[in-house]
Amino acid sequence: MWIFPTLSADYQIANYPVASVGLHYELQFTRWSLQASVYNGKGYYRFAGKENVFWFCPQQDGILSVTSLNYQHHDSNYHVDFALHNGMYMDYEEGTPEKTEKERRKIIWGYAEQRLAPGLHALLQGSFQSGASRGCKSYAGAGLTWQCGKTEGGLFTDYARFSPSYEWASEFTWKIPCSGNGFIQPTLHFIQQAGARYLIGLLRFSYVLPTT
């Protein structure tokens, strides 16, 4: 399952350094699959006491449930996901939970990876959150991935609407094989926010251990 900013920016369960214990179930068919997860409504980062990551207390933290319906056909993938949070409102943007009245909030997102030609795929993402939010209200993104021989490239751009701001982000990356099982992957990020622009370059190196 994918983590979109409509989920990760508002709830303290999705991203490092916090984690939340959950139960996950998958039902597989030939082309269709159904995934369902239930998590404690708040994440923690310790391994002891009431702040440990295995703490499960729906009465205090609420519940987050996530359901995903997936379809795969001829190297194309389509996903529709639905999340429901029932419990105290979590203002992850501030870094601390703000306890208000209990509420139920819904998040819907979709992801599609369409094969256009051999080695060429189009990507499309979108997400929306119901109810008032001081985090991310909506998100949309589109891009392309391609493979030329042993090299792979990708171009992606997305827009996230926060309250009271926004963010445009674009990424260009190229994965180049080297030294047999190794890869070099230069990546360029361009991020634009209200009143600020950032250009970030990354260089990743990976190595795949050979199997016998």
Short mmCIF file of C-alpha atoms in Angstrom, two decimals:
data_model
loop_
_atom_site.label_atom_id
_atom_site.label_comp_id
_atom_site.label_asym_id
_atom_site.label_seq_id
_atom_site.Cartn_x
_atom_site.Cartn_y
_atom_site.Cartn_z
CA MET A 1 0.00 0.00 0.00
CA TRP A 2 1.18 3.52 -0.80
CA ILE A 3 1.54 6.33 1.70
CA PHE A 4 0.23 9.62 0.31
CA PRO A 5 0.65 13.00 2.08
CA THR A 6 -3.10 13.08 2.83
CA LEU A 7 -2.30 10.23 5.24
CA SER A 8 1.33 10.76 6.30
CA ALA A 9 1.02 14.53 6.91
CA ASP A 10 -2.01 14.24 9.21
CA TYR A 11 -1.59 11.03 11.19
CA GLN A 12 1.26 9.92 13.43
CA ILE A 13 1.41 6.32 12.25
CA ALA A 14 2.89 6.28 8.79
CA ASN A 15 6.46 7.59 8.70
CA TYR A 16 9.74 7.30 10.56
CA PRO A 17 10.42 7.68 13.46
CA VAL A 18 6.97 6.53 14.61
CA ALA A 19 5.33 3.18 13.89
CA SER A 20 2.02 1.56 14.72
CA VAL A 21 1.15 -2.08 15.30
CA GLY A 22 -1.44 -3.48 12.90
CA LEU A 23 -3.09 -6.51 11.37
CA HIS A 24 -2.86 -7.06 7.59
CA TYR A 25 -4.82 -9.43 5.36
CA GLU A 26 -4.57 -10.19 1.62
CA LEU A 27 -6.92 -12.07 -0.69
CA GLN A 28 -5.39 -12.98 -4.06
CA PHE A 29 -7.13 -13.86 -7.32
CA THR A 30 -5.76 -14.22 -10.86
CA ARG A 31 -5.84 -10.49 -11.69
CA TRP A 32 -7.63 -9.01 -8.70
CA SER A 33 -6.42 -8.71 -5.12
CA LEU A 34 -7.88 -7.26 -1.94
CA GLN A 35 -5.76 -5.96 0.93
CA ALA A 36 -7.04 -4.80 4.31
CA SER A 37 -5.15 -3.43 7.31
CA VAL A 38 -6.15 -2.21 10.77
CA TYR A 39 -3.73 -0.11 12.87
CA ASN A 40 -3.63 1.52 16.25
CA GLY A 41 -4.69 5.13 15.61
CA LYS A 42 -1.40 6.64 16.80
CA GLY A 43 2.22 5.61 16.27
CA TYR A 44 5.01 5.46 18.84
CA TYR A 45 8.79 5.12 18.69
CA ARG A 46 9.93 3.23 21.82
CA PHE A 47 10.10 -0.43 22.77
CA ALA A 48 8.95 -0.16 26.38
CA GLY A 49 6.16 1.42 28.41
CA LYS A 50 3.09 3.14 26.97
CA GLU A 51 5.17 4.72 24.22
CA ASN A 52 6.23 1.40 22.66
CA VAL A 53 5.39 0.61 19.04
CA PHE A 54 3.37 -2.48 20.04
CA TRP A 55 0.98 -0.46 22.20
CA PHE A 56 -2.64 -1.07 21.15
CA CYS A 57 -5.31 1.09 22.77
CA PRO A 58 -8.24 1.99 20.47
CA GLN A 59 -10.10 3.76 23.28
CA GLN A 60 -7.24 6.27 23.70
CA ASP A 61 -5.66 6.41 20.22
CA GLY A 62 -8.51 5.40 17.94
CA ILE A 63 -8.30 3.09 14.92
CA LEU A 64 -7.04 3.50 11.37
CA SER A 65 -8.31 1.03 8.78
CA VAL A 66 -7.01 0.85 5.20
CA THR A 67 -8.56 -1.17 2.36
CA SER A 68 -7.06 -1.56 -1.11
CA LEU A 69 -8.60 -3.08 -4.25
CA ASN A 70 -6.01 -3.89 -6.93
CA TYR A 71 -6.13 -5.04 -10.56
CA GLN A 72 -3.20 -6.17 -12.72
CA HIS A 73 -3.25 -6.92 -16.44
CA HIS A 74 -0.48 -7.00 -19.11
CA ASP A 75 2.15 -5.16 -17.01
CA SER A 76 -0.39 -2.49 -15.99
CA ASN A 77 -1.51 -1.98 -12.38
CA TYR A 78 -4.53 -0.16 -10.94
CA HIS A 79 -5.24 0.48 -7.27
CA VAL A 80 -8.10 2.14 -5.39
CA ASP A 81 -7.66 2.62 -1.65
CA PHE A 82 -9.90 3.80 1.17
CA ALA A 83 -8.81 4.74 4.70
CA LEU A 84 -10.98 5.54 7.72
CA HIS A 85 -9.60 7.11 10.89
CA ASN A 86 -11.82 7.05 13.96
CA GLY A 87 -10.45 8.72 17.09
CA MET A 88 -8.67 11.82 18.29
CA TYR A 89 -7.49 14.24 15.62
CA MET A 90 -3.74 13.99 15.02
CA ASP A 91 -2.02 17.16 13.83
CA TYR A 92 1.19 15.65 12.49
CA GLU A 93 2.21 18.93 10.88
CA GLU A 94 2.87 20.35 14.35
CA GLY A 95 4.65 17.19 15.45
CA THR A 96 2.38 16.75 18.48
CA PRO A 97 -1.16 15.42 18.79
CA GLU A 98 -3.93 17.91 19.43
CA LYS A 99 -6.73 16.26 21.38
CA THR A 100 -10.12 17.44 20.32
CA GLU A 101 -13.46 15.67 20.15
CA LYS A 102 -13.39 12.28 18.51
CA GLU A 103 -14.12 12.39 14.82
CA ARG A 104 -14.24 10.11 11.80
CA ARG A 105 -12.28 11.14 8.73
CA LYS A 106 -12.10 9.45 5.33
CA ILE A 107 -9.20 9.35 2.88
CA ILE A 108 -9.52 8.06 -0.68
CA TRP A 109 -6.64 7.61 -3.11
CA GLY A 110 -5.92 5.88 -6.38
CA TYR A 111 -2.81 4.77 -8.24
CA ALA A 112 -2.48 3.62 -11.85
CA GLU A 113 0.55 2.34 -13.76
CA GLN A 114 -0.35 1.99 -17.44
CA ARG A 115 1.92 0.25 -19.95
CA LEU A 116 2.23 2.44 -23.08
CA ALA A 117 4.90 0.46 -24.93
CA PRO A 118 7.57 -2.13 -24.10
CA GLY A 119 9.68 -0.56 -21.37
CA LEU A 120 7.48 2.58 -21.11
CA HIS A 121 4.87 3.17 -18.39
CA ALA A 122 2.72 6.12 -17.37
CA LEU A 123 2.00 6.78 -13.69
CA LEU A 124 -0.99 8.59 -12.23
CA GLN A 125 -1.79 9.22 -8.55
CA GLY A 126 -4.47 11.11 -6.68
CA SER A 127 -5.75 11.45 -3.13
CA PHE A 128 -8.42 13.40 -1.25
CA GLN A 129 -9.33 13.76 2.41
CA SER A 130 -12.78 14.62 3.72
CA GLY A 131 -13.39 16.95 6.63
CA ALA A 132 -11.35 19.86 7.95
CA SER A 133 -7.59 19.37 7.85
CA ARG A 134 -4.59 21.42 8.87
CA GLY A 135 -2.35 18.99 7.06
CA CYS A 136 -2.74 17.83 3.45
CA LYS A 137 -6.22 18.14 1.96
CA SER A 138 -5.56 16.80 -1.56
CA TYR A 139 -2.74 15.42 -3.69
CA ALA A 140 -2.19 14.59 -7.38
CA GLY A 141 0.80 13.38 -9.38
CA ALA A 142 1.76 12.07 -12.83
CA GLY A 143 4.92 10.75 -14.44
CA LEU A 144 6.69 8.38 -16.82
CA THR A 145 9.14 5.51 -16.34
CA TRP A 146 11.17 3.98 -19.15
CA GLN A 147 13.81 1.32 -19.70
CA CYS A 148 16.53 1.57 -22.33
CA GLY A 149 18.54 -1.62 -22.37
CA LYS A 150 19.91 -2.05 -18.85
CA THR A 151 19.33 1.56 -17.84
CA GLU A 152 16.10 2.90 -16.31
CA GLY A 153 14.77 6.44 -16.01
CA GLY A 154 11.85 8.22 -14.43
CA LEU A 155 10.19 11.63 -14.43
CA PHE A 156 7.48 12.54 -11.94
CA THR A 157 5.71 15.70 -10.80
CA ASP A 158 3.11 16.17 -8.08
CA TYR A 159 1.04 18.82 -6.32
CA ALA A 160 -0.05 18.72 -2.67
CA ARG A 161 -2.52 21.17 -1.15
CA PHE A 162 -1.78 21.94 2.48
CA SER A 163 -3.55 24.32 4.82
CA PRO A 164 -2.77 27.16 4.38
CA SER A 165 -0.10 26.49 1.71
CA TYR A 166 0.82 24.21 -1.21
CA GLU A 167 3.79 22.34 -2.67
CA TRP A 168 4.86 21.50 -6.22
CA ALA A 169 7.58 18.84 -6.53
CA SER A 170 9.28 17.26 -9.54
CA GLU A 171 11.84 14.48 -9.72
CA PHE A 172 14.09 13.21 -12.51
CA THR A 173 16.13 10.07 -11.94
CA TRP A 174 18.29 7.74 -14.01
CA LYS A 175 19.54 4.29 -12.93
CA ILE A 176 22.79 3.23 -14.62
CA PRO A 177 24.40 -0.21 -14.18
CA CYS A 178 28.07 -0.37 -13.24
CA SER A 179 30.58 -2.90 -11.92
CA GLY A 180 28.50 -5.92 -12.81
CA ASN A 181 25.78 -6.01 -10.15
CA GLY A 182 26.09 -2.38 -9.08
CA PHE A 183 23.97 0.65 -9.96
CA ILE A 184 24.52 4.41 -9.87
CA GLN A 185 21.37 6.51 -9.68
CA PRO A 186 21.64 10.31 -9.94
CA THR A 187 18.42 12.12 -8.97
CA LEU A 188 17.36 15.73 -9.25
CA HIS A 189 14.49 17.21 -7.18
CA PHE A 190 12.81 20.56 -7.72
CA ILE A 191 10.46 21.73 -4.96
CA GLN A 192 8.38 24.90 -4.96
CA GLN A 193 6.43 26.14 -1.96
CA ALA A 194 4.78 29.45 -1.16
CA GLY A 195 7.67 31.93 -1.14
CA ALA A 196 10.46 29.34 -1.50
CA ARG A 197 12.14 27.17 -4.13
CA TYR A 198 14.59 24.32 -3.66
CA LEU A 199 16.83 22.34 -6.02
CA ILE A 200 18.22 19.14 -4.51
CA GLY A 201 20.59 16.63 -6.10
CA LEU A 202 21.13 13.08 -4.86
CA LEU A 203 23.49 10.32 -5.90
CA ARG A 204 22.57 6.78 -4.88
CA PHE A 205 24.69 3.66 -5.21
CA SER A 206 23.31 0.15 -4.87
CA TYR A 207 24.72 -3.35 -5.27
CA VAL A 208 22.81 -6.59 -5.76
CA LEU A 209 24.49 -9.59 -4.16
CA PRO A 210 24.74 -12.53 -6.57
CA THR A 211 22.82 -15.67 -5.68
CA THR A 212 24.04 -19.21 -6.11
#
